[in-house]
mmCIF file of C-alpha atoms in Angstrom:
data_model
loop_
_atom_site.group_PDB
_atom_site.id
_atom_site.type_symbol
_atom_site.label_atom_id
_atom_site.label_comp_id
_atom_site.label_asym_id
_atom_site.label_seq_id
_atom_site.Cartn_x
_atom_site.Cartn_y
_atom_site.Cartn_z
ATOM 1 C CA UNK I 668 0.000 0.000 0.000
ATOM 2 C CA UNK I 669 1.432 3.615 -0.752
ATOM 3 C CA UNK I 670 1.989 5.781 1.112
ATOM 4 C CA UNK I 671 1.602 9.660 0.129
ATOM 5 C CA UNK I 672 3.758 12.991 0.744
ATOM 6 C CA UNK I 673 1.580 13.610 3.394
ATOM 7 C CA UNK I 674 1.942 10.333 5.454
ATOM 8 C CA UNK I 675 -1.945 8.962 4.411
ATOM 9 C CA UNK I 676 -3.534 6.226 2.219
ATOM 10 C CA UNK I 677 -5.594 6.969 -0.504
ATOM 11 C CA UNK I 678 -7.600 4.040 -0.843
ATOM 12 C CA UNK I 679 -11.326 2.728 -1.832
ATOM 13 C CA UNK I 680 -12.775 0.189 0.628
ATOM 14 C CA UNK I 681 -16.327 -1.290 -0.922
ATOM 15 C CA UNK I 682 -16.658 1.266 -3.497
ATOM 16 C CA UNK I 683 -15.727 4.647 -1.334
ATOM 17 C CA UNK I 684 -12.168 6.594 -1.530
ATOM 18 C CA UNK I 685 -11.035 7.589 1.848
ATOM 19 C CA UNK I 686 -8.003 8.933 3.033
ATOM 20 C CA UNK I 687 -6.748 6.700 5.961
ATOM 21 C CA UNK I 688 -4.609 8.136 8.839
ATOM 22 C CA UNK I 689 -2.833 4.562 10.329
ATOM 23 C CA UNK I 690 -1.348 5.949 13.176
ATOM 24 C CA UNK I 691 -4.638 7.709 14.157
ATOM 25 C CA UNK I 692 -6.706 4.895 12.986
ATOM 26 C CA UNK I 693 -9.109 7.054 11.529
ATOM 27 C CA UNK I 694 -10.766 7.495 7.592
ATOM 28 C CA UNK I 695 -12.090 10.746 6.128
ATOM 29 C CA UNK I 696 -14.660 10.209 2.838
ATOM 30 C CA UNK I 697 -12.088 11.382 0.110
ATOM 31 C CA UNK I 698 -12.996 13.342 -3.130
ATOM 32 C CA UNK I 699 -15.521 10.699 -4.957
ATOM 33 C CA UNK I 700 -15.574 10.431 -8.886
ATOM 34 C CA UNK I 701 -18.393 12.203 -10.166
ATOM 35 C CA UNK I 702 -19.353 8.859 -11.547
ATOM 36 C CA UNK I 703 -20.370 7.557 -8.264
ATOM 37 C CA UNK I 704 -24.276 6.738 -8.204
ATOM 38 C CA UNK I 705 -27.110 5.463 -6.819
ATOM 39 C CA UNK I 706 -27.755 4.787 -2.932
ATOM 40 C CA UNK I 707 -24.710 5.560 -0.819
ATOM 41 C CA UNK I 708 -24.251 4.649 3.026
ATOM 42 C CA UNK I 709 -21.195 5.755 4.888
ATOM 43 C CA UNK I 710 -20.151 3.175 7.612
ATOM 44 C CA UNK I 711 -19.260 4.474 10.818
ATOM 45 C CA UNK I 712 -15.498 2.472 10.138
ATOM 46 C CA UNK I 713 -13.574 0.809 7.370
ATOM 47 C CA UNK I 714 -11.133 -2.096 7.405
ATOM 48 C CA UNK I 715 -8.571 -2.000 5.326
ATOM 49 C CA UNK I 716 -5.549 -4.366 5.164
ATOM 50 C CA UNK I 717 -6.526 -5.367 8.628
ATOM 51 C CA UNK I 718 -6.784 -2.118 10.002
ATOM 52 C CA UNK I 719 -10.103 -1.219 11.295
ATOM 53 C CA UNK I 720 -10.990 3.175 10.733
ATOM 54 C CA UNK I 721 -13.192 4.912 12.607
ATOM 55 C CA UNK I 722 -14.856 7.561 9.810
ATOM 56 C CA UNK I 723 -13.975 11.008 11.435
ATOM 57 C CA UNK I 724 -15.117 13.376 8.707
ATOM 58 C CA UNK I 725 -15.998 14.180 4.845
ATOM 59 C CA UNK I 726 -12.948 16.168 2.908
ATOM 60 C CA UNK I 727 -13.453 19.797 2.545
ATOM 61 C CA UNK I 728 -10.423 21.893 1.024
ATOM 62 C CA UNK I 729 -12.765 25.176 1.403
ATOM 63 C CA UNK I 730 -14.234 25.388 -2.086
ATOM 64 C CA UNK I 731 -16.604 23.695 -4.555
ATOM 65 C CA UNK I 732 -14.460 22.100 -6.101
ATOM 66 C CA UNK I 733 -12.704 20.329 -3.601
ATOM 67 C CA UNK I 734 -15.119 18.525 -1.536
ATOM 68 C CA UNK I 735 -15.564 15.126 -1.045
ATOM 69 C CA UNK I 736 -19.183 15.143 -2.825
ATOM 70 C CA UNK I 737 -19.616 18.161 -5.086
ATOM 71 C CA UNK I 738 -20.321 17.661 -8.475
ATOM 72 C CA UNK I 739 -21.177 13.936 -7.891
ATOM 73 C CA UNK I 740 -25.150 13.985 -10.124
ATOM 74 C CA UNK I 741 -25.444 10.793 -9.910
ATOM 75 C CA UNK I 742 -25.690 9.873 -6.059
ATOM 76 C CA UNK I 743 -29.443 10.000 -5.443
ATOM 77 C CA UNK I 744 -29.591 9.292 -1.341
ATOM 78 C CA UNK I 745 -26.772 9.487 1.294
ATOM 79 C CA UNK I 746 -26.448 8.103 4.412
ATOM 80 C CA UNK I 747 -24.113 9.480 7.116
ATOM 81 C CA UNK I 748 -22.870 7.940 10.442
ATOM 82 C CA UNK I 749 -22.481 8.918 13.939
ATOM 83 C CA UNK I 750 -19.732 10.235 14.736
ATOM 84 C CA UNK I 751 -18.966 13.039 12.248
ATOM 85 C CA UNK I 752 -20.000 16.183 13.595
ATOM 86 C CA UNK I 753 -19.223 18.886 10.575
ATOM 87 C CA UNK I 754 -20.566 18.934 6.751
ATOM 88 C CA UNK I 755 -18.440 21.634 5.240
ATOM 89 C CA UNK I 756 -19.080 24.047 2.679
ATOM 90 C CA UNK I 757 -20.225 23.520 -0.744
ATOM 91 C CA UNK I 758 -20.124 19.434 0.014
ATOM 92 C CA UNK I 759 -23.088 18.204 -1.593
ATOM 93 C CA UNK I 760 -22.946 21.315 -4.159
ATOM 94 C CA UNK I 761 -24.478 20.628 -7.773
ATOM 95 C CA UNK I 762 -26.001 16.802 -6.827
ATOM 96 C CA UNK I 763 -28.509 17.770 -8.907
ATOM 97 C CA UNK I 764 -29.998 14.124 -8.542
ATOM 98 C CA UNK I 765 -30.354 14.022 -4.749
ATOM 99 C CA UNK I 766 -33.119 13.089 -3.167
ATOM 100 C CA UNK I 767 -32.645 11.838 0.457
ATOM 101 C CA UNK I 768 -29.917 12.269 3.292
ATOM 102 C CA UNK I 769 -29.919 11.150 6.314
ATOM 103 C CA UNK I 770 -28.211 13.291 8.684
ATOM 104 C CA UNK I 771 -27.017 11.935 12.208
ATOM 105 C CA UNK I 772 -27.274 13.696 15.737
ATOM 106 C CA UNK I 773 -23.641 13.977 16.070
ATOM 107 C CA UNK I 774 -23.560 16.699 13.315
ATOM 108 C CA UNK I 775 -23.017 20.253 15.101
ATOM 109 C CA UNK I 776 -22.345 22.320 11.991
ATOM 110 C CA UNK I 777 -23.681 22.400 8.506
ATOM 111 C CA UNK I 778 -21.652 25.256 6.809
ATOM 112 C CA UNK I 779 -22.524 27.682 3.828
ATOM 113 C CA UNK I 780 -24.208 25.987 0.497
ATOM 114 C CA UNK I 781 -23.890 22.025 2.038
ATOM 115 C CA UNK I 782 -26.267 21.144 -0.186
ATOM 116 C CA UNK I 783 -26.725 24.179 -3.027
ATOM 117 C CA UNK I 784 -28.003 23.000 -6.285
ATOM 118 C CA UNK I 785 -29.315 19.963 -4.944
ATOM 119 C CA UNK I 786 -33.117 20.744 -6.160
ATOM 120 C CA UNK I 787 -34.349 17.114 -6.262
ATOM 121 C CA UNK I 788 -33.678 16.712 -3.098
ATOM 122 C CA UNK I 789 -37.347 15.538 -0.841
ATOM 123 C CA UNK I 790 -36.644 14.240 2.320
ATOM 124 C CA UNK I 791 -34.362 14.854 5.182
ATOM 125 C CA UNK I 792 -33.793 11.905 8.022
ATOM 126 C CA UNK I 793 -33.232 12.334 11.060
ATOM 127 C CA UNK I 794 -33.354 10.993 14.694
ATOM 128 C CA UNK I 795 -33.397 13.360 17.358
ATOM 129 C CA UNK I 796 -34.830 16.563 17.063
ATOM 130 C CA UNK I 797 -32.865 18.396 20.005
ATOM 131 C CA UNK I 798 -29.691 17.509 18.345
ATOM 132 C CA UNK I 799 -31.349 18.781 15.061
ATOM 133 C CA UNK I 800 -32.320 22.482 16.739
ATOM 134 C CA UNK I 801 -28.802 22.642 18.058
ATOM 135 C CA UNK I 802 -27.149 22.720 14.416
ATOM 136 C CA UNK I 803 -25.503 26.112 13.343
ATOM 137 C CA UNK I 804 -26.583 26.340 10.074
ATOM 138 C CA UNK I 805 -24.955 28.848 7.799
ATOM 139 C CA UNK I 806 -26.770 30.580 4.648
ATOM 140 C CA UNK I 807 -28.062 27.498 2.555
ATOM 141 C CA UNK I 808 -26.328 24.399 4.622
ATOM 142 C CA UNK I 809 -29.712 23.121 5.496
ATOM 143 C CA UNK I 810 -30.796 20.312 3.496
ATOM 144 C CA UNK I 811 -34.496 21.881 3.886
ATOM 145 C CA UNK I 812 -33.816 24.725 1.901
ATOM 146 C CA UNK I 813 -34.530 22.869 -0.838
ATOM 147 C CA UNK I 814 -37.962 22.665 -0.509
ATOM 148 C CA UNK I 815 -37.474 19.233 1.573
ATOM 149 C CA UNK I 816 -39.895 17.115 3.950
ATOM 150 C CA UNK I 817 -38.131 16.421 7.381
ATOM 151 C CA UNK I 818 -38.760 13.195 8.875
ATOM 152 C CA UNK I 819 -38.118 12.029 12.536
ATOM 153 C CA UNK I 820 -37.331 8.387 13.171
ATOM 154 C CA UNK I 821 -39.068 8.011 9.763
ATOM 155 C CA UNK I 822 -42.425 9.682 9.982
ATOM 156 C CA UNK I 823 -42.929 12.615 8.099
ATOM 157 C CA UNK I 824 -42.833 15.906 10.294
ATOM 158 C CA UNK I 825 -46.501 18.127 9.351
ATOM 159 C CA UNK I 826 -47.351 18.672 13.071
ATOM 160 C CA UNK I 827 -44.694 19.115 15.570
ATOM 161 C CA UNK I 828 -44.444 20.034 19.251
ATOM 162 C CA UNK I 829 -40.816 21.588 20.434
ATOM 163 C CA UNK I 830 -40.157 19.317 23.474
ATOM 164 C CA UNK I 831 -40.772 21.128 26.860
ATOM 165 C CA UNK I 832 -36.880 20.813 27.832
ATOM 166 C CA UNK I 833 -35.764 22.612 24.840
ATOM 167 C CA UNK I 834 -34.415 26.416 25.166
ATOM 168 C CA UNK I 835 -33.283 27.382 21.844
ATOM 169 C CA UNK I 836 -33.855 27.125 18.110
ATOM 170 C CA UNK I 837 -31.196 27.699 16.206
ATOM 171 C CA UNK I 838 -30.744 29.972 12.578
ATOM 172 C CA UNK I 839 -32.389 28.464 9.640
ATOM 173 C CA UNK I 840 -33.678 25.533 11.660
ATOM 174 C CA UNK I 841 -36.748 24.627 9.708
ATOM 175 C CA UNK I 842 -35.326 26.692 6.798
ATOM 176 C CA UNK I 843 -37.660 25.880 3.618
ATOM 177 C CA UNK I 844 -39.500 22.522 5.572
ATOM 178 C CA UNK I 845 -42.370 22.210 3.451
ATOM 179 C CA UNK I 846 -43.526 19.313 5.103
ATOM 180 C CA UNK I 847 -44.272 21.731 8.458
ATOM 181 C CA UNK I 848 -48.169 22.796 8.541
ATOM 182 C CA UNK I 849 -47.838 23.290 13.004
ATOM 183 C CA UNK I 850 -45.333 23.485 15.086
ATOM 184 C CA UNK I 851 -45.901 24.883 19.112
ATOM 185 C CA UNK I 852 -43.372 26.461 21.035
ATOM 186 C CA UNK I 853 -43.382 26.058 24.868
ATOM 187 C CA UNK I 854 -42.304 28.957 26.783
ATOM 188 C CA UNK I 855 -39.363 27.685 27.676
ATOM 189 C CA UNK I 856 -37.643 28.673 24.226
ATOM 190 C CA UNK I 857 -36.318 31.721 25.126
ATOM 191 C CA UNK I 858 -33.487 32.218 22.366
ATOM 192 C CA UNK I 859 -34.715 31.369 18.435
ATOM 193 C CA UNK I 860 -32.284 32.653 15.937
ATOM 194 C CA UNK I 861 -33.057 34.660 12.684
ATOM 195 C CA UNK I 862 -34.672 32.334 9.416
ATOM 196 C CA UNK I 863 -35.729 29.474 11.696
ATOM 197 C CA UNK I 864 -39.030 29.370 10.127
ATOM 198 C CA UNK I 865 -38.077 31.036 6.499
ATOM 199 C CA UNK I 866 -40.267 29.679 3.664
ATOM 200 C CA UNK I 867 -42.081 27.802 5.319
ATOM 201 C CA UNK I 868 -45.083 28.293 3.250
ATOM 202 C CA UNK I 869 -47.901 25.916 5.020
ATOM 203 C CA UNK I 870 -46.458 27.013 8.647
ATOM 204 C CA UNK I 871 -48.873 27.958 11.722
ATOM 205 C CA UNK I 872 -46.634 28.839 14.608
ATOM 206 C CA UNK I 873 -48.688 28.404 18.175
ATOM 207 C CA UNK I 874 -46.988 30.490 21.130
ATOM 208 C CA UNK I 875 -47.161 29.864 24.634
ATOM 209 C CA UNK I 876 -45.831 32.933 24.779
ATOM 210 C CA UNK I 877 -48.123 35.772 25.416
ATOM 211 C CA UNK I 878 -45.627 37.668 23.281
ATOM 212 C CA UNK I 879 -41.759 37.518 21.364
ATOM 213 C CA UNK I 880 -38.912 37.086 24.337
ATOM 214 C CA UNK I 881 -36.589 39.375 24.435
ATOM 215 C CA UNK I 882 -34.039 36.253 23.122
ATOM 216 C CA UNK I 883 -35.463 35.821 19.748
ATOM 217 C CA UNK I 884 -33.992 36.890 16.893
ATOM 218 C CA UNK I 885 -35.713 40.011 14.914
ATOM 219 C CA UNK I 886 -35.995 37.185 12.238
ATOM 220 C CA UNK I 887 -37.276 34.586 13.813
ATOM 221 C CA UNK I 888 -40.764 34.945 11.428
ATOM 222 C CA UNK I 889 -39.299 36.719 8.439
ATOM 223 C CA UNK I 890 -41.609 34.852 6.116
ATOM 224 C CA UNK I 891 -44.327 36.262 8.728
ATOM 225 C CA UNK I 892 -45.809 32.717 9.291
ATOM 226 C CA UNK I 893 -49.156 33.082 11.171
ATOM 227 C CA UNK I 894 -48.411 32.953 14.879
ATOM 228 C CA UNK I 895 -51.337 32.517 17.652
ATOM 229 C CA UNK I 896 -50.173 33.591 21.046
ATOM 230 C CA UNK I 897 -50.678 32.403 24.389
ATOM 231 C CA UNK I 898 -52.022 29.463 22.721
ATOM 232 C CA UNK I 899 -52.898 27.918 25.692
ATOM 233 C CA UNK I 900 -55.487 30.015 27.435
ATOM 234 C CA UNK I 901 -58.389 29.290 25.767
ATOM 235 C CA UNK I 902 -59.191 32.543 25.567
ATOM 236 C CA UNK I 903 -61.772 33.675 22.449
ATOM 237 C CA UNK I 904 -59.635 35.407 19.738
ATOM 238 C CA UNK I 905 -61.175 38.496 17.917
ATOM 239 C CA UNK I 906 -61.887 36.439 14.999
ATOM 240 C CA UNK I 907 -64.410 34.029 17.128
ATOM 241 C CA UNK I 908 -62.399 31.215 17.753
ATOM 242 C CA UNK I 909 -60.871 29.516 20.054
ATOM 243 C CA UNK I 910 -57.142 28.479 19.617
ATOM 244 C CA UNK I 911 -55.789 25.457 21.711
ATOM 245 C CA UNK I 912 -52.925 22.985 21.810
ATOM 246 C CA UNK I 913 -54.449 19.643 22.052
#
């Protein structure tokens, strides 16, 4: 096996280029040939010659053309593991045939235009939604800005409920979520940062709130999504009705 200037191996293990670190015993997903296609899951570690790899990371060299993804129009779902915690800029860029990822809870950042281009993309996975709310997302790294459905543990997400132990919502959470008709937010949430509801066009946002905390961003509603306040109390709105959580 060879070795490179840069003391790694270059080397595909079941159809996926990684670069291996031996002495760390750890892979990153290397710059694929755009001819890769079709379903792809990344394992959470590799052998190779032996050597088992945990996957640490996807290869970003900072621009579009140097990511381990971009360009690649022929991948049409990806699957990442636990365990990598950043998807770096412009690393899904122009998979203009994408149309699922699954994205774990380790992930903690999703930087600027992640997944740009990627307009077949319909469905986001995930698995835990307060790992989800905790992502920084820069301008267009969320998946959902393509006019995606989010699922949780594989239902689709139309009517959702911010868990009472949650405290913040983070920039462009739900950015573009088309699937999202409801969503209620416990007054707990005192910090929600700006474009965490942005087009989302079907969106009714129910308050516990008798008004915005003082911790939300200016932004939090640019797209101006209805919001009912104090949606708890039962009270009669001036329109006649009564709005409840239920």
């Amino acid at each position: 096996n060879r070795v490179a200037d840069d003391g790694n191996m270059y080397e595909y293990v079941d159809g996926i280029r990684y670069r291996l670190d031996k002495q760390e015993q750890t892979a990153v997903v290397y710059i694929q040939p755009f001819t890769i296609s079709g379903d792809i899951v990344i394992p959470a570690s590799v052998t190779f010659d032996g050597t088992n790899y945990s996957v640490s990371g996807l290869y970003n060299y900072g621009n579009y053309s140097n990511t381990a993804f971009g360009g690649c129009n022929k991948l049409t779902s990806i699957a990442l593991p636990e365990g990598i915690e950043e998807i770096g800029n412009w690393m899904f860029n122009d998979c203009s045939s994408l149309e699922s990822v699954t994205i774990p809870k380790s992930i903690k950042e999703m930087n600027s235009y992640a997944f740009s281009s990627c307009d077949a993309l319909k469905s986001v996975y995930i698995s835990d939604l307060e790992a989800w709310l905790k992502i920084v997302f820069q301008d267009n790294g969320n998946p959902l800005s393509n006019g995606a459905d989010l699922y949780l543990n594989g239902e689709k997400v139309t009517e959702l409920i911010i868990p009472a132990g949650v405290t913040s919502i983070g920039e462009y959470a739900f950015d573009g979520c088309k699937s999202l008709t409801c969503i209620t937010i416990p007054e707990g949430v005192t910090s929600i940062g700006g474009y965490a509801f942005y087009n989302c066009t079907s969106l009714t946002i129910y308050c516990e709130l008798t008004e915005k905390a003082s911790g939300w961003s200016s932004d939090w509603n640019v797209s101006n999504c209805p919001v009912v306040w104090n949606c708890n109390s039962n009270e009669t709105a001036d329109d006649g009705y009564i709005y409840t959580v239920i």
